[in-house]
Coordinates of C-alpha atoms and ligand atoms in Angstrom, one line a residue:
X163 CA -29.8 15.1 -11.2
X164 CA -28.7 17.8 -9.0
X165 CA -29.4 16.4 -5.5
X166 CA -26.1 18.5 -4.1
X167 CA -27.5 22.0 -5.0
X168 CA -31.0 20.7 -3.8
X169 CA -29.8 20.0 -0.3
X170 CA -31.4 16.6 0.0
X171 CA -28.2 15.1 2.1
X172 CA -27.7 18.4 4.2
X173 CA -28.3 16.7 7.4
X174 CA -26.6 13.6 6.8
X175 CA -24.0 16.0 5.8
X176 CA -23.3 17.7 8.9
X177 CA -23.5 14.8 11.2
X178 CA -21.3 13.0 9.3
X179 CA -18.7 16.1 9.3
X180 CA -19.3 16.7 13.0
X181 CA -18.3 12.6 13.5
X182 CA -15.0 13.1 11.3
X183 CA -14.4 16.2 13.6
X184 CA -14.9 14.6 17.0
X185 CA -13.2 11.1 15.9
X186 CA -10.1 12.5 14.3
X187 CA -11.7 11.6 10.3
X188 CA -9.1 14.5 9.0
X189 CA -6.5 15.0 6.7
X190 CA -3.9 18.2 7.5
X191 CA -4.5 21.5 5.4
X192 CA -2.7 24.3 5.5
X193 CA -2.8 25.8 9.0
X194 CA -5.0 23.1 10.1
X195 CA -7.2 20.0 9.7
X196 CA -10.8 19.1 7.5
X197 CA -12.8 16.5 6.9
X198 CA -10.8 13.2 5.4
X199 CA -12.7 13.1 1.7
X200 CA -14.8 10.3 1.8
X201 CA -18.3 8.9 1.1
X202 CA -21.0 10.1 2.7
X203 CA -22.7 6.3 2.8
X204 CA -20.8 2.8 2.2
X205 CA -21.0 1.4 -1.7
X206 CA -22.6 -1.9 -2.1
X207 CA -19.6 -4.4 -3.1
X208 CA -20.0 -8.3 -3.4
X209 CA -19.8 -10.0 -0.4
X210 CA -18.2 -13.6 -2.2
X211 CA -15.3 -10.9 -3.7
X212 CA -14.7 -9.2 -0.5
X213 CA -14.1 -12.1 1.6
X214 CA -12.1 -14.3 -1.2
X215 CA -9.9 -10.8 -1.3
X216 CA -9.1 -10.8 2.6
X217 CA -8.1 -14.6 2.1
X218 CA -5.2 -13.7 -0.1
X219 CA -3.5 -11.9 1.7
X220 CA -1.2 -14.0 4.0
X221 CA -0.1 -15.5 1.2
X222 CA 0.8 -12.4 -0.5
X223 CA 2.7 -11.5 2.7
X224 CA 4.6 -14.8 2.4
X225 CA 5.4 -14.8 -1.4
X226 CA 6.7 -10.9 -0.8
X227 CA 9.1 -12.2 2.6
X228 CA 10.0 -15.4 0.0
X229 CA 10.9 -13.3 -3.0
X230 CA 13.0 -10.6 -1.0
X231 CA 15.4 -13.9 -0.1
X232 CA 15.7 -14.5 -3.6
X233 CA 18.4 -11.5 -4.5
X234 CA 19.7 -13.0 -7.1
X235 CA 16.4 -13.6 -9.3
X236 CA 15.7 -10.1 -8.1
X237 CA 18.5 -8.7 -9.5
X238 CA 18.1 -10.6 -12.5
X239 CA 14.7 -9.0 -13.1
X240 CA 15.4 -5.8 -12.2
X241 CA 18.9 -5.2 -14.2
X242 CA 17.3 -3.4 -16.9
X243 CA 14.5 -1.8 -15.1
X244 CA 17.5 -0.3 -13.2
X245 CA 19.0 0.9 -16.1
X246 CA 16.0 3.0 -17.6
X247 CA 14.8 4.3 -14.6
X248 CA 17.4 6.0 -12.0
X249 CA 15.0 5.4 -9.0
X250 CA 14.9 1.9 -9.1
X251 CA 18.9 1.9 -9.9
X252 CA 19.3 3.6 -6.1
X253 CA 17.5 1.0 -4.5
X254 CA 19.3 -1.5 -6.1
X255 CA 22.5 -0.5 -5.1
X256 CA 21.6 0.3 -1.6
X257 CA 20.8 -3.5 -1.6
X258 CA 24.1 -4.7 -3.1
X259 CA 25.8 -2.2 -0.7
X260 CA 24.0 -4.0 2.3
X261 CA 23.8 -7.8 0.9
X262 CA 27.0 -8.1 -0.7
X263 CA 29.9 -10.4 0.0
X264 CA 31.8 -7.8 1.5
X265 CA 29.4 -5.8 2.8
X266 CA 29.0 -7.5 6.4
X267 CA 31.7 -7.1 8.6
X268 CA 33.8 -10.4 10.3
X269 CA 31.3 -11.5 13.0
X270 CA 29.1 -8.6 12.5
X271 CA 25.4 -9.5 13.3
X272 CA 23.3 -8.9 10.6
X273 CA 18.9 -8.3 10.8
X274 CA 17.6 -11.0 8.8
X275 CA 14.4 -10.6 9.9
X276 CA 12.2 -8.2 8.0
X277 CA 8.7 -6.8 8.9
X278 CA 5.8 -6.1 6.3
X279 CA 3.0 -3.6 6.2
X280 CA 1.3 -4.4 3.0
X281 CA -1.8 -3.8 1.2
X282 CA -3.0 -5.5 -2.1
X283 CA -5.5 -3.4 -4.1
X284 CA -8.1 -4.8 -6.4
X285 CA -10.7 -4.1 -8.8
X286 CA -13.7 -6.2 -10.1
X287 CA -13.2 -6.9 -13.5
X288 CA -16.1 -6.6 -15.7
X289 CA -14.8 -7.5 -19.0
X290 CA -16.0 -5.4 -22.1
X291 CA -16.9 -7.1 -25.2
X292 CA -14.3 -5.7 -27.4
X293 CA -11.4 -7.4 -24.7
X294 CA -11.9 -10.4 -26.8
X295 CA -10.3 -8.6 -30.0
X296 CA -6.9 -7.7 -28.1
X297 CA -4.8 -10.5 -29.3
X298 CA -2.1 -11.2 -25.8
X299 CA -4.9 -10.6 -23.2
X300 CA -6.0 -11.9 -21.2
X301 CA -2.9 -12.9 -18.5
X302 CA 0.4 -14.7 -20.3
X303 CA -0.3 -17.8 -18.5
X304 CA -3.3 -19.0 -19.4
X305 CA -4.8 -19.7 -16.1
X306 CA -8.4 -18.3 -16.0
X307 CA -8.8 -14.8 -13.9
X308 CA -11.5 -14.8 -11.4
X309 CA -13.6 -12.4 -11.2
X310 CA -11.7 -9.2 -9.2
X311 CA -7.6 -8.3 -10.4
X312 CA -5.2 -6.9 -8.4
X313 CA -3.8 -3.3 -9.1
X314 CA -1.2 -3.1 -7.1
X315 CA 1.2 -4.8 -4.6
X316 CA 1.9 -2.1 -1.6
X317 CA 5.2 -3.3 0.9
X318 CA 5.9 0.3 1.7
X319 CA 4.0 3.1 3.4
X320 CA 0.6 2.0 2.7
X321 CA -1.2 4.1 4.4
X322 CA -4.8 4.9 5.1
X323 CA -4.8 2.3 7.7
X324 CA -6.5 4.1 10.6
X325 CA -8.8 7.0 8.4
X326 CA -10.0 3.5 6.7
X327 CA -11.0 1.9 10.2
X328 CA -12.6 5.4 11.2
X329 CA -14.5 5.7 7.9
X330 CA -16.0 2.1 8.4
X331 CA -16.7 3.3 11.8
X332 CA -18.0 6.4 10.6
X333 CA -20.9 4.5 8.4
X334 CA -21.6 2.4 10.8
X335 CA -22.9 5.2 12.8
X336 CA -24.6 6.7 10.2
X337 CA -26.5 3.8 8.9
X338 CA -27.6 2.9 12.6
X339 CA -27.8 6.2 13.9
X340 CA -29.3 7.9 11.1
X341 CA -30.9 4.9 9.5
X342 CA -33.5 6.6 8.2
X343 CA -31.9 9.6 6.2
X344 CA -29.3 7.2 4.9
X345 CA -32.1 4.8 3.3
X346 CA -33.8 7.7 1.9
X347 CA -30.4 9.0 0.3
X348 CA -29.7 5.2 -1.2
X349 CA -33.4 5.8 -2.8
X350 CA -32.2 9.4 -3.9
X351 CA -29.8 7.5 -6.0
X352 CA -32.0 4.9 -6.9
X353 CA -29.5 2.1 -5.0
X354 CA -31.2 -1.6 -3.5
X355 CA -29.4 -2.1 -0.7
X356 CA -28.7 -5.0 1.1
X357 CA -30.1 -4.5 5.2
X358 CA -28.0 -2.1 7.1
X359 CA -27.3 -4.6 9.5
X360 CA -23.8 -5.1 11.8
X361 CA -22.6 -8.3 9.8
X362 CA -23.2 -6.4 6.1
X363 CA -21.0 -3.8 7.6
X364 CA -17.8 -5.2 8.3
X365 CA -15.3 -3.5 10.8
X366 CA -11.7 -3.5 10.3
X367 CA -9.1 -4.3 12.7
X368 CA -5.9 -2.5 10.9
X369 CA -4.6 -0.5 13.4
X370 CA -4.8 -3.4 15.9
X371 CA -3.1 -5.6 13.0
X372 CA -0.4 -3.2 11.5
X373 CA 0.8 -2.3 15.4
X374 CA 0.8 -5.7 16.8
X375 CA 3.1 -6.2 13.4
X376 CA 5.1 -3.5 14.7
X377 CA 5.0 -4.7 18.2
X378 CA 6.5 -8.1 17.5
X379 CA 9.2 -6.8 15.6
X380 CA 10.0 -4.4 18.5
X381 CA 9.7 -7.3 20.8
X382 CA 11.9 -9.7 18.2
X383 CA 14.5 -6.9 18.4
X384 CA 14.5 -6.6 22.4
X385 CA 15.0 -10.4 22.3
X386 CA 17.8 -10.2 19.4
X387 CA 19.6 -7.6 22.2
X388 CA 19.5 -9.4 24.9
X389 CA 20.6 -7.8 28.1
X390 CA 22.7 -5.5 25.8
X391 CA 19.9 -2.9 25.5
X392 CA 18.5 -1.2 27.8
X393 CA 15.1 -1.6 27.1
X394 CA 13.3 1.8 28.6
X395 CA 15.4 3.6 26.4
X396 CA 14.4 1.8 22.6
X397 CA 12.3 3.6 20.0
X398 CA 10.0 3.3 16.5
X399 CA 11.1 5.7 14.3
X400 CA 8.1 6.6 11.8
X401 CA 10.1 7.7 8.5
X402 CA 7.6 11.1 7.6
X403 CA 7.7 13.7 5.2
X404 CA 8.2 17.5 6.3
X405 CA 4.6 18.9 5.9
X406 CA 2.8 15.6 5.6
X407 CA -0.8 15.8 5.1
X408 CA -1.9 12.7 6.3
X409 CA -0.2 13.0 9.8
X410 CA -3.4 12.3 11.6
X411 CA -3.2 8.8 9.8
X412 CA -0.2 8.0 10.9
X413 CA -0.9 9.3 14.4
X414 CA -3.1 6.8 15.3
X415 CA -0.9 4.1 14.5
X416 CA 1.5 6.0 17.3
X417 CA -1.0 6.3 20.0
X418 CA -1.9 2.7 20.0
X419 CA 1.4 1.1 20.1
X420 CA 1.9 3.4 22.6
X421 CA -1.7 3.0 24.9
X422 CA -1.5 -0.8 23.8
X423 CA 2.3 -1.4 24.1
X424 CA 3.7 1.4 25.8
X425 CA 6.4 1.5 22.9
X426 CA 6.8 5.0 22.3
X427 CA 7.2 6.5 18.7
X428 CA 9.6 9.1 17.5
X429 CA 9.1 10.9 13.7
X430 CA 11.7 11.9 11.7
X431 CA 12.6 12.9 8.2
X432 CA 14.8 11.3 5.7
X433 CA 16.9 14.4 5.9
X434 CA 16.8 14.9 9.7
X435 CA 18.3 11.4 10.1
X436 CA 20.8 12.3 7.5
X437 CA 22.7 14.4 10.5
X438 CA 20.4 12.9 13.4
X439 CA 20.8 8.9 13.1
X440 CA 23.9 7.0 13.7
X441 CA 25.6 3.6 13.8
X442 CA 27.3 2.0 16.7
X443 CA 28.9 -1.4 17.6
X444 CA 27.0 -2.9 20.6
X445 CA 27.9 -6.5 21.3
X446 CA 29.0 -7.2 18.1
X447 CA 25.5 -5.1 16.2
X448 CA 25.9 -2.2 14.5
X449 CA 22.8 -0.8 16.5
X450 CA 20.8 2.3 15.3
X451 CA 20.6 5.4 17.2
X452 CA 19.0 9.1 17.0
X453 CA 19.4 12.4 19.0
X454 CA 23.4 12.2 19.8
X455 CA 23.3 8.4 20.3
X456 CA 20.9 8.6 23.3
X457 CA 18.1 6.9 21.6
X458 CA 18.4 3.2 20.4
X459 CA 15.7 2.4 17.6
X460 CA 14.4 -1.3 17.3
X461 CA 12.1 -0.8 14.4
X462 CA 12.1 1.4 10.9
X463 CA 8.6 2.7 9.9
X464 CA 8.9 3.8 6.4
X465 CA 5.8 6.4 5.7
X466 CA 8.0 8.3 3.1
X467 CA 10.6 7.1 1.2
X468 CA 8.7 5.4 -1.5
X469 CA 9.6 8.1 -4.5
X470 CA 12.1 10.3 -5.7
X471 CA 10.9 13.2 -4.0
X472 CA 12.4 12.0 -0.7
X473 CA 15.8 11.9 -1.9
X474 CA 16.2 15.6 -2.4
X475 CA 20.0 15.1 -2.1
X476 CA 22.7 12.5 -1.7
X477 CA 22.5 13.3 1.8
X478 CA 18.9 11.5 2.2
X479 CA 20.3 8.4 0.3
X480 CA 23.3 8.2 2.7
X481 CA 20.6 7.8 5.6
X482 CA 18.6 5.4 4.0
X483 CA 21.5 3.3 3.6
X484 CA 22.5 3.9 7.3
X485 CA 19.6 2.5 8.6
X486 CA 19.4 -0.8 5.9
X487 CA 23.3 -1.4 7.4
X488 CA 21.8 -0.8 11.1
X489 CA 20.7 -4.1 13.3
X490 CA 17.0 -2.1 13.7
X491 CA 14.2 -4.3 11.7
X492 CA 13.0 -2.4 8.7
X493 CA 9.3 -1.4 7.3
X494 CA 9.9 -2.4 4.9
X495 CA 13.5 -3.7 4.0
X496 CA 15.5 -2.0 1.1
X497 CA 14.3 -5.5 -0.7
X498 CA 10.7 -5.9 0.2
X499 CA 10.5 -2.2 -1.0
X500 CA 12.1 -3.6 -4.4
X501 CA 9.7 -6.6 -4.5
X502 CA 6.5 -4.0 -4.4
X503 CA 7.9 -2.6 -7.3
X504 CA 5.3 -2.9 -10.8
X505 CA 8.5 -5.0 -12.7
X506 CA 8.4 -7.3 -10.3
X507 CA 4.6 -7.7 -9.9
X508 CA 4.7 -8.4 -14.1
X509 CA 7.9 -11.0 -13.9
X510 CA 5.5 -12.6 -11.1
X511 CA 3.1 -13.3 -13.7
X512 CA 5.1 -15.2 -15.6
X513 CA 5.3 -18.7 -15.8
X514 CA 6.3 -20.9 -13.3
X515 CA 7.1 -18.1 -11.4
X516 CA 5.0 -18.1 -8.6
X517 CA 5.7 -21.6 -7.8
X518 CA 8.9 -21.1 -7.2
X519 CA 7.9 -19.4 -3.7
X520 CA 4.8 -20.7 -2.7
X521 CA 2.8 -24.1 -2.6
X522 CA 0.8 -25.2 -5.5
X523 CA -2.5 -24.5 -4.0
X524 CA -1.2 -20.8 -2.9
X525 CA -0.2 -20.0 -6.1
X526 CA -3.0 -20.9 -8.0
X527 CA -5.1 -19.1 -5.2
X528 CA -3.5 -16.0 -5.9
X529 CA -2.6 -16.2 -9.5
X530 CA -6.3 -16.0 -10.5
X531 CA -5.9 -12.2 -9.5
X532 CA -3.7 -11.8 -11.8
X533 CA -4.8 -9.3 -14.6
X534 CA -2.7 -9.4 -17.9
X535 CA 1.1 -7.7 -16.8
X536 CA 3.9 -7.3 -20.0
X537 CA 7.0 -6.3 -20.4
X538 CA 7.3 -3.9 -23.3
X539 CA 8.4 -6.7 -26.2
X540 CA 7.6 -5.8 -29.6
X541 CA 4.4 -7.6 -29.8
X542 CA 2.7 -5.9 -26.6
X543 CA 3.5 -2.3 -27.8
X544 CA 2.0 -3.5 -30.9
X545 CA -1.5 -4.5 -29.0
X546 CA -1.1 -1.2 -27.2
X547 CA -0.7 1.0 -29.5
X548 CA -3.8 -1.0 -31.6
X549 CA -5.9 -1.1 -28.6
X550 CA -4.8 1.4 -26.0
X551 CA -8.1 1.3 -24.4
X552 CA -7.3 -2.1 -22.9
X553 CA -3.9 -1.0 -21.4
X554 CA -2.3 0.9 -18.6
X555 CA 1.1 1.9 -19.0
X556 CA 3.0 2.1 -15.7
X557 CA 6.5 3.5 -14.6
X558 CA 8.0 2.4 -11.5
X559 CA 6.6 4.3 -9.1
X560 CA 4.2 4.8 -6.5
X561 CA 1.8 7.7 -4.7
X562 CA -0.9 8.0 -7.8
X563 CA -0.5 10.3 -10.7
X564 CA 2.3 8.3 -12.7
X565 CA 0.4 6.3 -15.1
X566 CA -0.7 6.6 -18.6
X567 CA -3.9 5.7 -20.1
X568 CA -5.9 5.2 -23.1
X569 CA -4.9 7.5 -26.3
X570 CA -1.9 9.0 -24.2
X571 CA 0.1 5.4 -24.6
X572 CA 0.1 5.8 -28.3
X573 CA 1.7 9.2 -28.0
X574 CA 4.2 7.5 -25.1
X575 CA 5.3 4.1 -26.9
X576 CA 7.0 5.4 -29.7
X577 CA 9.2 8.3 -28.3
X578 CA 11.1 5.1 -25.6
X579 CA 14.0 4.2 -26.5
X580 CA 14.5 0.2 -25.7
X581 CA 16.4 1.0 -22.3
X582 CA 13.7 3.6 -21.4
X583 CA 10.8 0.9 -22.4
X584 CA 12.4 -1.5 -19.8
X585 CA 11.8 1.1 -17.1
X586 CA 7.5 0.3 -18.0
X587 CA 5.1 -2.3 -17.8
X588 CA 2.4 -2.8 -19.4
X589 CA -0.9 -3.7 -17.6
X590 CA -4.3 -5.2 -18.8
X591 CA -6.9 -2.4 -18.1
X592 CA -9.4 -3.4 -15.3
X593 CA -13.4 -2.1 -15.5
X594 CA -14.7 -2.0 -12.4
X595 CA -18.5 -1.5 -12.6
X596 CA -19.9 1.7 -11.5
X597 CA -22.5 2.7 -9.0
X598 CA -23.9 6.2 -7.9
X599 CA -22.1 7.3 -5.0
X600 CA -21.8 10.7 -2.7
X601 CA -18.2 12.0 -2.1
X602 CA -17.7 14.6 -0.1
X603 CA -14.4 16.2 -1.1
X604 CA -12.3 18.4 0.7
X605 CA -13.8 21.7 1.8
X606 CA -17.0 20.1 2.2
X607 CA -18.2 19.9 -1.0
X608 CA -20.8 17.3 -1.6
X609 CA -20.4 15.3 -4.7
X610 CA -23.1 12.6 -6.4
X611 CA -21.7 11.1 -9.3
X612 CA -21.0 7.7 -10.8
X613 CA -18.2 6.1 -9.7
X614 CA -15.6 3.0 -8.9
X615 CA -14.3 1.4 -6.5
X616 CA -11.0 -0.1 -5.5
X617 CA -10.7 -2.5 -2.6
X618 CA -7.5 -2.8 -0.5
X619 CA -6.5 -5.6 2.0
X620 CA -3.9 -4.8 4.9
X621 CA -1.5 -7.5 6.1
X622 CA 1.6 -7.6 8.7
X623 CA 4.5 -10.0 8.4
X624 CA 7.1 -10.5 10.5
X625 CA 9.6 -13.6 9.3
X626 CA 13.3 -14.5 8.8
X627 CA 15.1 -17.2 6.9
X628 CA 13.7 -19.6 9.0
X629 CA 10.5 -19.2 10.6
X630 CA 7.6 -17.3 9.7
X631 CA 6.8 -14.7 13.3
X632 CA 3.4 -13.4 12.3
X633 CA 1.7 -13.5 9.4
X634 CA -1.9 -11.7 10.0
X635 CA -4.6 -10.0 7.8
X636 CA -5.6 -6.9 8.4
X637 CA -9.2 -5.2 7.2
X638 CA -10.1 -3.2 4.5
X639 CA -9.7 0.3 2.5
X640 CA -12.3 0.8 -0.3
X641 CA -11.7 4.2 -2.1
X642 CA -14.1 5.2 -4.6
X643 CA -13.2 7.9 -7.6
X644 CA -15.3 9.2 -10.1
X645 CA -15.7 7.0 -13.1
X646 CA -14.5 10.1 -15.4
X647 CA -11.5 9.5 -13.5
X648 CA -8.4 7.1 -14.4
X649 CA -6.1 7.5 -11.5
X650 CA -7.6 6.9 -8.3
X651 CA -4.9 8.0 -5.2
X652 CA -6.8 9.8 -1.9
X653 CA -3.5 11.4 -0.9
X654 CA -3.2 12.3 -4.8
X655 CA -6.6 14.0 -4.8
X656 CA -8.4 11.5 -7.1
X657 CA -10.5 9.7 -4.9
X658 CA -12.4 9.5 -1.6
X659 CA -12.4 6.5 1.4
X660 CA -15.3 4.3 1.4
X661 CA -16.4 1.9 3.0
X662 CA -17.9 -2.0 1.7
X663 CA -22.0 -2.8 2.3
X664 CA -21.8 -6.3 1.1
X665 CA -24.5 -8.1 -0.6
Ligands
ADP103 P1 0.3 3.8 -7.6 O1 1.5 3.1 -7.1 O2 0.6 5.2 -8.1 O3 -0.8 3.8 -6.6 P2 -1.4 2.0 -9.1 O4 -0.9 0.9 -9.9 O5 -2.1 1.7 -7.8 O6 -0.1 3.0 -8.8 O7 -2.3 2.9 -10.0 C1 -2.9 4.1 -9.6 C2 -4.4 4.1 -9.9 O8 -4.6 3.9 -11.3 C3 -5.1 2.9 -9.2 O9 -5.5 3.3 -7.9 C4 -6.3 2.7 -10.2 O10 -7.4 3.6 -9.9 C5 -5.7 3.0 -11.5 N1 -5.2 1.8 -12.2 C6 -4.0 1.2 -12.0 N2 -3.9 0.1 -12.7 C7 -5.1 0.0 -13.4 C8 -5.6 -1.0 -14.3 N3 -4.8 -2.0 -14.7 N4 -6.8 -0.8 -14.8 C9 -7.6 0.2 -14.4 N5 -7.1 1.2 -13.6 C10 -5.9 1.1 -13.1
MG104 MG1 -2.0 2.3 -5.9

């Protein structure tokens, strides 16, 4: 079918672009802004799978606050991760360099309390028949799956918060609005669709829920101060790139915690801070401050930071490690970060792991989204390499773009070395079903093709050693790529935000 070149969705088209314009749908380009990629009408996704997703995920904010206390089982997991992979080996130190015996100084106050901004992704697993010949799937531990897997555990910079909320906003108009030519494009495509009614179109609430996270930790902090700070003058920092695309993202999260909390929000780079952000002792804190010591920050906001490319120099590490040592509450801490990190989602897995951290009921909850996660022992390289069609190898790290699939493992496996094969995890492969869906990419070009989805749940945490300060769940981010496609980042340029029409 060629319904693009035909023009059949030209209207729908244009007052969907026109929306995105006048509600701030956009994504930077060079020299200025266009349409956020997205679909042009909502997928049809399982209602049961949808809702049974959201109710994870305060207990996947728990298990990561739980785990990050647990440094000693995280270093235990990570010790030879950190040898193969450099990345992971910087972190690691950072954290020994802030948690260690000697680290603190004598009656130096120290932030125990950590804030979260995460997002769990998930697919719907629809298992072919051939998964049955792969001898060590499905998961280690026997415990049945259900019927969707989580991808990925995100604790830093997971973004798309607010261009999600817009794009569910976005449909919503559209299927009221434009009813009509939105019915007649789901026939185009030959979709049944469920009614195009409020309660099958579910809102999300993510920018209220990530900036009240970020409001309580600002308030925590005031608290923590005391009559020490002077509270007009304390800040969010948001941690950004130079030349960040997705500033308009980001944004939003500013504006309301300043319209809704009148906490204002100040962006800086890794390397700015390197010369901009300094430590001082203020009743007995080492306190956090920016722009020549005039401005006190209360809260870390980490929207970069998450791969190597941050860390140009030595410089940019020195300031990440400035601000893990500082008294200001951290998005997230050095450890949350390493608890998001794919070895640790994989030694989750294991047995008897989980309930460790959380209550029996909790862990069974959530280990049921578990898909099949290795380490690279002899006998899963084997299965790979005899069946790389049912694996994903992954390195440690995050943004899109960094894993390998299908034949490409079988030319990867053999040329690691053991230390290098610690640095990878091997993941069961998930099949999402496809649908026929319209994405309309960047510079407006409209795009019907078959395609998969990927659902993400937003949560925000705030806790300590003793008492859990918030723990809420935010809504959702469905992003949908072509099914030609293996990778599926929006930022990375694989795939577009959608938005769920449950059924
Ligand atoms: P990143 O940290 O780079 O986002 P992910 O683990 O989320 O890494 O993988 C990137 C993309 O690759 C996902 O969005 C998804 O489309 C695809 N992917 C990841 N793991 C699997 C899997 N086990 N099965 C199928 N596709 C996967
Ligand atoms: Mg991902």
């Amino acid at each position: 079918m060629d319904l693009a070149a035909s023009g059949a969705f030209e209207d729908l088209q244009l007052a969907a672009e026109d929306w995105a314009s006048a509600n701030g749908l956009l994504v930077r380009r060079e020299g200025g802004f266009q349409t956020c990629p997205i679909t042009l009408i909502p997928s049809i996704f399982p209602r049961q799978t949808y809702e049974e997703a959201i109710a994870l995920q305060p207990i996947f904010n728990r298990l990561v606050d739980r785990v990050s206390r647990d440094l000693s089982w995280l270093y235990k997991e990570l010790e030879a991760t950190g040898a193969g992979d450099d990345f992971i080996q910087a972190q690691l130190e950072i954290c020994k360099q802030v948690h260690g015996a000697q680290a603190r100084g004598k009656n130096e106050k120290f932030q125990t309390t950590y804030l979260g901004c995460n997002r769990s992704d998930y697919m719907i697993h629809c298992a072919p028949e051939t998964e049955k010949d792969v001898p060590i799937l499905p998961a280690a531990s026997g415990t049945p799956q259900g019927s969707f897997l989580q991808v990925e555990l995100n604790t830093i910079a997971s973004s798309f918060g607010s261009l999600s909320t817009q794009t569910s906003a976005l449909h919503k108009f559209l299927c009221t609005r434009h009813r009509d030519s939105v019915e007649s494009a789901y026939a185009k495509l030959g979709l049944n669709i469920p009614p195009l009614t409020p309660e099958n179109l579910p809102e999300t609430n993510t920018v209220n829920v990530l900036c009240q996270g970020m409001a309580e930790a600002f308030k925590h902090y005031q608290m923590q101060r005391g009559t020490d700070c002077v509270v007009r003058m304390l800040y969010i920092i948001f941690v950004v790139s130079d030349g960040e695309k997705n500033s308009v993202d980001q944004r939003m999260l500013e504006y309301e915690l300043w319209n809704t909390h009148q906490i204002p929000v100040l962006r800086h780079s890794l390397t700015t801070l390197a010369t901009n952000a300094t430590i001082e002792n203020r009743g007995g804190a080492p306190v956090l401050f920016v722009d020549g010591g005039t401005k006190e920050i209360a809260v870390v906001y980490y929207r970069d930071g998450y791969s190597p490319d941050a860390y140009p120099t030595k410089k940019e590490w020195d300031a990440r490690l400035l601000m893990e040592k500082s008294y200001a509450i951290k998005c997230p801490s050095i450890t949350y970060q390493l608890v998001g990190a794919k070895k640790i989602q994989q030694a989750l897995a294991g047995e008897g792991v989980l309930e460790k951290y959380l209550s029996a009921t909790d862990a069974i909850a959530i280990r049921k989204s578990f898909a099949g996660l290795y380490e690279l022992t002899d006998e899963a390289v084997a299965a790979a390499m005899a069946h790389p069609e049912h694996f994903v190898l992954k390195p440690q790290r995050e943004g899109g773009g960094n894993n390998v699939y299908g034949e490409d493992i079988t030319k990867v496996l053999p040329s690691l070395s053991t230390t290098e094969r610690a640095a990878y995890i091997l993941m069961q492969r998930i099949f999402p079903p496809g649908q026929d869906s319209l994405l309309l990419l960047r510079g407006g070009l409209l795009m019907p093709c078959k395609a998969l989805s990927e659902l993400g749940v937003y949560g925000a945490f705030l806790g300590d050693e003793e008492e859990e300060h918030l723990n809420l769940t935010g809504g959702h981010l469905l992003r949908t790529k072509p099914d030609s496609s293996d990778e599926g980042g929006v930022a990375a340029g694989f795939a577009v935000i959608d938005s769920p029409c449950l059924l």
